[in-house]
One Martini backbone bead per residue (centre of mass of N, CA, C, O) as a GRO file, in nm:
protein
  333
    1MET     BB    1  -4.224  -0.411  -4.994
    2ARG     BB    2  -4.570  -0.344  -4.982
    3PRO     BB    3  -4.841  -0.148  -4.975
    4GLU     BB    4  -5.015  -0.348  -4.788
    5ASP     BB    5  -4.812  -0.333  -4.539
    6LEU     BB    6  -4.914  -0.070  -4.403
    7PHE     BB    7  -5.159  -0.218  -4.248
    8ARG     BB    8  -4.935  -0.361  -4.037
    9LEU     BB    9  -4.864  -0.094  -3.916
   10SER     BB   10  -4.711   0.079  -3.637
   11TRP     BB   11  -4.682   0.396  -3.447
   12VAL     BB   12  -4.484   0.627  -3.256
   13SER     BB   13  -4.579   0.928  -3.065
   14ASP     BB   14  -4.570   1.182  -2.848
   15PRO     BB   15  -4.392   1.188  -2.589
   16ARG     BB   16  -4.496   1.182  -2.229
   17ILE     BB   17  -4.391   1.277  -1.917
   18ALA     BB   18  -4.444   1.235  -1.610
   19PRO     BB   19  -4.383   1.417  -1.328
   20ASP     BB   20  -4.240   1.151  -1.184
   21GLY     BB   21  -4.091   0.981  -1.434
   22ARG     BB   22  -4.240   0.679  -1.468
   23THR     BB   23  -4.430   0.775  -1.711
   24VAL     BB   24  -4.539   0.719  -2.055
   25ALA     BB   25  -4.703   0.892  -2.309
   26VAL     BB   26  -4.850   0.768  -2.617
   27VAL     BB   27  -4.891   0.744  -2.969
   28VAL     BB   28  -5.081   0.500  -3.150
   29SER     BB   29  -5.065   0.414  -3.497
   30ARG     BB   30  -5.287   0.349  -3.782
   31ILE     BB   31  -5.435   0.175  -4.061
   32ASP     BB   32  -5.756   0.160  -4.198
   33GLU     BB   33  -5.846  -0.015  -4.463
   34GLU     BB   34  -6.158  -0.009  -4.476
   35ALA     BB   35  -6.181   0.314  -4.400
   36ASN     BB   36  -5.944   0.490  -4.496
   37ASP     BB   37  -5.795   0.546  -4.206
   38TYR     BB   38  -5.695   0.677  -3.914
   39ARG     BB   39  -5.562   0.535  -3.606
   40SER     BB   40  -5.570   0.624  -3.248
   41SER     BB   41  -5.389   0.580  -2.935
   42ILE     BB   42  -5.331   0.565  -2.588
   43TRP     BB   43  -5.030   0.496  -2.416
   44VAL     BB   44  -4.861   0.330  -2.141
   45VAL     BB   45  -4.520   0.345  -1.998
   46PRO     BB   46  -4.257   0.257  -1.842
   47ALA     BB   47  -3.952   0.418  -1.828
   48ASP     BB   48  -3.791   0.134  -1.744
   49GLY     BB   49  -3.935  -0.125  -1.880
   50SER     BB   50  -4.080  -0.326  -1.654
   51SER     BB   51  -4.333  -0.316  -1.853
   52PRO     BB   52  -4.573  -0.329  -2.057
   53PRO     BB   53  -4.765  -0.177  -2.249
   54ARG     BB   54  -5.065   0.034  -2.203
   55ARG     BB   55  -5.383   0.084  -2.275
   56PHE     BB   56  -5.582   0.386  -2.232
   57THR     BB   57  -5.736   0.406  -2.504
   58PHE     BB   58  -6.047   0.358  -2.683
   59GLY     BB   59  -6.133   0.275  -3.012
   60GLU     BB   60  -6.213   0.401  -3.370
   61LYS     BB   61  -6.028   0.657  -3.361
   62GLN     BB   62  -5.870   0.974  -3.254
   63ASP     BB   63  -5.605   0.980  -3.019
   64VAL     BB   64  -5.435   1.276  -2.901
   65ALA     BB   65  -5.231   1.474  -2.726
   66PRO     BB   66  -5.088   1.404  -2.457
   67ARG     BB   67  -5.143   1.555  -2.117
   68TRP     BB   68  -5.021   1.622  -1.819
   69SER     BB   69  -5.078   1.701  -1.524
   70PRO     BB   70  -4.895   1.848  -1.276
   71ASP     BB   71  -4.982   1.595  -1.067
   72GLY     BB   72  -5.060   1.326  -1.253
   73SER     BB   73  -5.388   1.260  -1.234
   74SER     BB   74  -5.409   1.355  -1.542
   75LEU     BB   75  -5.528   1.325  -1.892
   76ALA     BB   76  -5.496   1.496  -2.178
   77PHE     BB   77  -5.695   1.505  -2.490
   78ALA     BB   78  -5.758   1.445  -2.832
   79SER     BB   79  -6.087   1.383  -2.999
   80ASN     BB   80  -6.327   1.206  -3.241
   81ARG     BB   81  -6.538   1.009  -3.084
   82GLU     BB   82  -6.811   1.233  -3.106
   83SER     BB   83  -6.692   1.371  -3.372
   84LYS     BB   84  -6.549   1.521  -3.651
   85THR     BB   85  -6.393   1.665  -3.432
   86LYS     BB   86  -6.145   1.756  -3.216
   87GLN     BB   87  -6.160   1.723  -2.875
   88LEU     BB   88  -6.144   1.792  -2.533
   89TYR     BB   89  -5.995   1.581  -2.279
   90VAL     BB   90  -6.037   1.422  -1.947
   91MET     BB   91  -5.843   1.174  -1.758
   92PRO     BB   92  -5.772   0.958  -1.541
   93ALA     BB   93  -5.470   0.800  -1.482
   94ASP     BB   94  -5.628   0.528  -1.360
   95GLY     BB   95  -5.888   0.566  -1.498
   96GLY     BB   96  -6.194   0.605  -1.688
   97GLU     BB   97  -6.385   0.870  -1.758
   98ALA     BB   98  -6.416   1.089  -2.012
   99ARG     BB   99  -6.399   1.445  -2.021
  100ARG     BB  100  -6.565   1.689  -2.187
  101LEU     BB  101  -6.471   2.042  -2.275
  102THR     BB  102  -6.560   2.065  -2.584
  103ASP     BB  103  -6.755   2.255  -2.866
  104LEU     BB  104  -6.627   2.263  -3.171
  105ASP     BB  105  -6.576   2.310  -3.523
  106GLU     BB  106  -6.273   2.247  -3.455
  107ASP     BB  107  -5.973   2.142  -3.395
  108VAL     BB  108  -5.786   2.045  -3.135
  109ALA     BB  109  -5.469   2.193  -3.022
  110GLN     BB  110  -5.207   2.232  -2.816
  111PRO     BB  111  -5.224   2.137  -2.527
  112VAL     BB  112  -5.212   2.316  -2.197
  113TRP     BB  113  -5.138   2.344  -1.875
  114SER     BB  114  -5.177   2.487  -1.598
  115PRO     BB  115  -4.993   2.508  -1.312
  116ASP     BB  116  -5.268   2.440  -1.125
  117GLY     BB  117  -5.476   2.253  -1.305
  118THR     BB  118  -5.756   2.429  -1.392
  119ARG     BB  119  -5.640   2.470  -1.691
  120LEU     BB  120  -5.660   2.505  -2.056
  121ALA     BB  121  -5.471   2.545  -2.336
  122PHE     BB  122  -5.539   2.618  -2.690
  123THR     BB  123  -5.596   2.536  -3.031
  124ALA     BB  124  -5.811   2.681  -3.297
  125ARG     BB  125  -6.019   2.710  -3.544
  126VAL     BB  126  -6.203   2.992  -3.695
  127ARG     BB  127  -6.493   3.006  -3.859
  128ASP     BB  128  -6.688   3.103  -4.089
  129PRO     BB  129  -7.033   3.118  -4.115
  130ALA     BB  130  -7.044   2.987  -4.404
  131TYR     BB  131  -6.996   2.686  -4.287
  132ASP     BB  132  -7.294   2.621  -4.209
  133GLU     BB  133  -7.285   2.541  -4.500
  134GLU     BB  134  -7.233   2.220  -4.616
  135ASP     BB  135  -7.272   2.310  -4.904
  136GLU     BB  136  -7.024   2.432  -5.097
  137GLN     BB  137  -7.198   2.534  -5.352
  138ARG     BB  138  -7.375   2.742  -5.156
  139ARG     BB  139  -7.157   2.918  -5.099
  140ARG     BB  140  -7.008   3.192  -5.084
  141PRO     BB  141  -6.774   3.364  -5.210
  142ARG     BB  142  -6.430   3.398  -5.199
  143ARG     BB  143  -6.185   3.650  -5.063
  144PHE     BB  144  -5.839   3.656  -5.081
  145THR     BB  145  -5.550   3.867  -4.944
  146ARG     BB  146  -5.373   3.625  -4.862
  147LEU     BB  147  -5.124   3.398  -4.913
  148GLN     BB  148  -5.236   3.246  -4.658
  149TYR     BB  149  -5.515   3.020  -4.760
  150GLN     BB  150  -5.364   2.725  -4.772
  151LEU     BB  151  -5.352   2.371  -4.670
  152ASP     BB  152  -5.240   2.079  -4.634
  153ASP     BB  153  -5.489   1.883  -4.483
  154VAL     BB  154  -5.685   2.154  -4.420
  155GLY     BB  155  -5.727   2.388  -4.624
  156TRP     BB  156  -5.893   2.651  -4.574
  157ILE     BB  157  -5.760   2.964  -4.391
  158GLY     BB  158  -5.861   3.259  -4.459
  159ASP     BB  159  -6.151   3.167  -4.287
  160ARG     BB  160  -5.949   2.984  -4.061
  161ARG     BB  161  -5.817   3.082  -3.799
  162ARG     BB  162  -5.575   3.049  -3.553
  163HIS     BB  163  -5.642   3.017  -3.196
  164VAL     BB  164  -5.669   3.100  -2.855
  165PHE     BB  165  -5.760   2.901  -2.569
  166VAL     BB  166  -5.975   2.856  -2.271
  167VAL     BB  167  -6.031   2.593  -2.017
  168ALA     BB  168  -6.183   2.417  -1.787
  169ALA     BB  169  -6.092   2.111  -1.637
  170ASP     BB  170  -6.400   2.052  -1.510
  171GLY     BB  171  -6.628   2.164  -1.718
  172SER     BB  172  -6.775   2.447  -1.607
  173GLY     BB  173  -6.706   2.570  -1.901
  174PRO     BB  174  -6.653   2.727  -2.172
  175ALA     BB  175  -6.465   2.817  -2.414
  176VAL     BB  176  -6.214   3.079  -2.444
  177GLN     BB  177  -6.135   3.336  -2.654
  178LEU     BB  178  -5.827   3.528  -2.683
  179THR     BB  179  -5.795   3.539  -2.995
  180ASP     BB  180  -5.785   3.738  -3.303
  181GLY     BB  181  -5.808   3.764  -3.639
  182ASP     BB  182  -5.584   3.782  -3.931
  183TYR     BB  183  -5.434   3.525  -3.776
  184GLU     BB  184  -5.166   3.310  -3.653
  185ASP     BB  185  -5.200   3.106  -3.362
  186GLU     BB  186  -4.950   2.952  -3.137
  187HIS     BB  187  -4.791   2.797  -2.886
  188PRO     BB  188  -4.888   2.777  -2.596
  189ALA     BB  189  -4.764   2.934  -2.275
  190TRP     BB  190  -4.743   2.929  -1.948
  191SER     BB  191  -4.694   3.098  -1.688
  192PRO     BB  192  -4.597   3.018  -1.369
  193ASP     BB  193  -4.844   3.210  -1.248
  194GLY     BB  194  -5.097   3.201  -1.468
  195ARG     BB  195  -5.143   3.505  -1.606
  196GLN     BB  196  -4.996   3.411  -1.875
  197ILE     BB  197  -4.965   3.382  -2.240
  198LEU     BB  198  -4.766   3.238  -2.464
  199LEU     BB  199  -4.714   3.319  -2.817
  200VAL     BB  200  -4.739   3.261  -3.168
  201SER     BB  201  -4.693   3.529  -3.412
  202ALA     BB  202  -4.820   3.750  -3.684
  203ARG     BB  203  -4.899   4.127  -3.695
  204GLN     BB  204  -4.807   4.246  -3.935
  205GLU     BB  205  -4.896   4.363  -4.236
  206ASP     BB  206  -4.689   4.133  -4.394
  207TRP     BB  207  -4.701   3.838  -4.259
  208ASP     BB  208  -4.754   3.642  -4.522
  209VAL     BB  209  -4.448   3.741  -4.664
  210GLU     BB  210  -4.288   3.697  -4.395
  211ALA     BB  211  -4.001   3.553  -4.217
  212VAL     BB  212  -4.195   3.609  -3.941
  213ARG     BB  213  -4.197   3.541  -3.580
  214ASP     BB  214  -4.353   3.606  -3.273
  215LEU     BB  215  -4.371   3.693  -2.938
  216PHE     BB  216  -4.657   3.676  -2.720
  217LEU     BB  217  -4.866   3.841  -2.477
  218VAL     BB  218  -5.145   3.714  -2.278
  219ALA     BB  219  -5.397   3.722  -2.089
  220ALA     BB  220  -5.573   3.466  -1.934
  221GLU     BB  221  -5.848   3.657  -1.949
  222GLY     BB  222  -5.762   3.855  -2.164
  223GLY     BB  223  -5.663   4.045  -2.456
  224GLU     BB  224  -5.408   4.216  -2.587
  225PRO     BB  225  -5.146   4.137  -2.757
  226VAL     BB  226  -4.794   4.142  -2.671
  227ARG     BB  227  -4.498   4.218  -2.794
  228LEU     BB  228  -4.165   4.088  -2.733
  229THR     BB  229  -4.039   4.089  -2.995
  230GLU     BB  230  -3.868   4.248  -3.302
  231GLY     BB  231  -3.912   4.125  -3.598
  232ASP     BB  232  -3.615   3.944  -3.675
  233ALA     BB  233  -3.766   3.653  -3.659
  234TRP     BB  234  -3.819   3.300  -3.593
  235TYR     BB  235  -4.049   3.196  -3.354
  236GLU     BB  236  -4.083   2.893  -3.141
  237ALA     BB  237  -4.164   2.692  -2.892
  238PRO     BB  238  -4.218   2.796  -2.604
  239SER     BB  239  -4.038   2.806  -2.273
  240TRP     BB  240  -4.039   2.826  -1.939
  241SER     BB  241  -3.904   2.900  -1.665
  242GLN     BB  242  -3.972   2.843  -1.335
  243ASP     BB  243  -3.931   3.170  -1.261
  244GLY     BB  244  -3.995   3.350  -1.537
  245SER     BB  245  -3.713   3.484  -1.664
  246LEU     BB  246  -3.719   3.268  -1.899
  247ILE     BB  247  -3.702   3.183  -2.262
  248ALA     BB  248  -3.743   2.912  -2.454
  249CYS     BB  249  -3.654   2.851  -2.809
  250ARG     BB  250  -3.704   2.851  -3.134
  251PHE     BB  251  -3.462   2.968  -3.394
  252HIS     BB  252  -3.486   3.184  -3.684
  253PRO     BB  253  -3.338   3.353  -3.901
  254GLY     BB  254  -3.406   3.611  -4.081
  255GLY     BB  255  -3.501   3.637  -4.420
  256PHE     BB  256  -3.445   3.554  -4.770
  257ASP     BB  257  -3.268   3.280  -4.674
  258PHE     BB  258  -3.499   3.125  -4.616
  259PRO     BB  259  -3.402   2.850  -4.484
  260ARG     BB  260  -3.260   2.746  -4.178
  261HIS     BB  261  -3.124   2.651  -3.915
  262SER     BB  262  -3.232   2.570  -3.622
  263GLN     BB  263  -3.238   2.711  -3.294
  264ILE     BB  264  -3.146   2.766  -2.954
  265ALA     BB  265  -3.305   2.997  -2.736
  266VAL     BB  266  -3.266   3.269  -2.493
  267LEU     BB  267  -3.489   3.478  -2.310
  268ASP     BB  268  -3.566   3.763  -2.169
  269ALA     BB  269  -3.876   3.830  -2.031
  270ALA     BB  270  -3.835   4.152  -2.008
  271THR     BB  271  -3.628   4.225  -2.277
  272ALA     BB  272  -3.559   3.995  -2.507
  273GLU     BB  273  -3.288   3.900  -2.474
  274ARG     BB  274  -3.062   3.717  -2.683
  275ARG     BB  275  -2.948   3.361  -2.667
  276VAL     BB  276  -2.753   3.139  -2.844
  277LEU     BB  277  -2.676   2.788  -2.782
  278THR     BB  278  -2.634   2.642  -3.099
  279ALA     BB  279  -2.416   2.779  -3.293
  280SER     BB  280  -2.196   2.531  -3.298
  281LEU     BB  281  -2.417   2.376  -3.456
  282ASP     BB  282  -2.443   2.172  -3.758
  283ARG     BB  283  -2.774   2.177  -3.698
  284ASN     BB  284  -3.106   2.081  -3.670
  285CYS     BB  285  -3.349   2.186  -3.406
  286ALA     BB  286  -3.613   2.116  -3.625
  287PRO     BB  287  -3.743   1.851  -3.686
  288TYR     BB  288  -3.922   1.622  -3.888
  289PRO     BB  289  -4.125   1.581  -3.678
  290GLU     BB  290  -4.238   1.718  -3.413
  291ILE     BB  291  -4.166   1.673  -3.080
  292ARG     BB  292  -4.089   1.937  -2.890
  293GLU     BB  293  -4.036   2.152  -2.664
  294PRO     BB  294  -3.830   2.310  -2.487
  295VAL     BB  295  -3.702   2.161  -2.171
  296GLY     BB  296  -3.573   2.260  -1.878
  297THR     BB  297  -3.288   2.341  -1.722
  298ALA     BB  298  -3.177   2.144  -1.921
  299ILE     BB  299  -3.216   2.169  -2.234
  300ARG     BB  300  -3.447   2.003  -2.447
  301CYS     BB  301  -3.387   1.867  -2.777
  302SER     BB  302  -3.407   1.820  -3.109
  303LEU     BB  303  -3.188   1.639  -3.354
  304ASP     BB  304  -3.027   1.627  -3.643
  305SER     BB  305  -2.863   1.350  -3.790
  306ARG     BB  306  -2.627   1.317  -4.038
  307THR     BB  307  -2.530   1.012  -3.995
  308ARG     BB  308  -2.841   0.866  -3.927
  309GLY     BB  309  -3.124   1.023  -3.946
  310THR     BB  310  -3.184   1.088  -3.647
  311HIS     BB  311  -3.294   1.133  -3.321
  312THR     BB  312  -3.168   1.336  -3.067
  313CYS     BB  313  -3.060   1.439  -2.748
  314THR     BB  314  -3.029   1.772  -2.613
  315GLY     BB  315  -2.811   1.945  -2.385
  316CYS     BB  316  -2.836   2.287  -2.235
  317GLY     BB  317  -2.714   2.548  -2.081
  318PRO     BB  318  -2.692   2.888  -2.047
  319THR     BB  319  -2.342   2.844  -2.044
  320GLU     BB  320  -2.342   2.591  -2.220
  321PRO     BB  321  -2.269   2.371  -2.435
  322ALA     BB  322  -2.376   2.157  -2.641
  323ARG     BB  323  -2.507   1.822  -2.578
  324ARG     BB  324  -2.519   1.482  -2.587
  325SER     BB  325  -2.790   1.240  -2.553
  326PRO     BB  326  -2.974   0.986  -2.516
  327LEU     BB  327  -3.261   0.829  -2.672
  328TRP     BB  328  -3.531   0.693  -2.578
  329THR     BB  329  -3.722   0.385  -2.632
  330ALA     BB  330  -4.050   0.262  -2.745
  331SER     BB  331  -4.290  -0.006  -2.778
  332CYS     BB  332  -4.606  -0.087  -2.944
  333GLY     BB  333  -4.854  -0.348  -3.012
   0.00000   0.00000   0.00000
């Protein structure tokens, strides 16, 4: 294989199953040699493989993060088709014109539908007004006091923190920012009644140098986030049970021996009492790149396989040991 062969490859990521279980939306990506940039589009494929994959979005930009509406009638996604940054769009599942919902200065990420399908939550970075000056050499000097001030492929983040937003799915109003401050907020998850949004953040004094992330609850209409967990571990990718009584999430034990294998835990939504379901597995339950959050009555998560180096799908109930099941695959040309 030679370096120029990379331009002949395409790859599939972020599979999302429609609510009726019949169709899967995926992101198909490639490298544009002439533009020296990535291109991606969304494809849909029957879950049973009964017909070839079909391209859902078109264009020469990046369409990513497909998310089905609860009734399966629409597909939300992020795209930079009309701007330098990725904005949030909604498109009918049977095709048609994509409706743009946001007009933000930074990329939209992690979109998630409200249970009633009327709103979407997502995350985006909020930049300092100094960035209004496009010439970087003309901007005033920065002074960062947090250790987490820059990320690869993202740039400066000390004055561009990630926060949670909500926007109407019909485009009837602008996006509303729910969280703020010198913190990093991510992984929003709607409560089943649509009244609250669960998110991952760290808001203690030394959050930037401690291997701790907590789960917080914030009202869907806005307000101060309330910490649910006890600051003793690293929690991420939360997912509610259908009745709202339990929260599944990925869990890393805290401490200075971080990192360790990630585990799958279930928390009582009222008391935050924690039960780790995968303690008997000598495997990492959070492989890179991220597949998706744990989901389902029998929780599904991705698992690093030490024998083959691939991802398999694991199911485990609240009182059952973890067990393996096959992971289906599909390809798009």
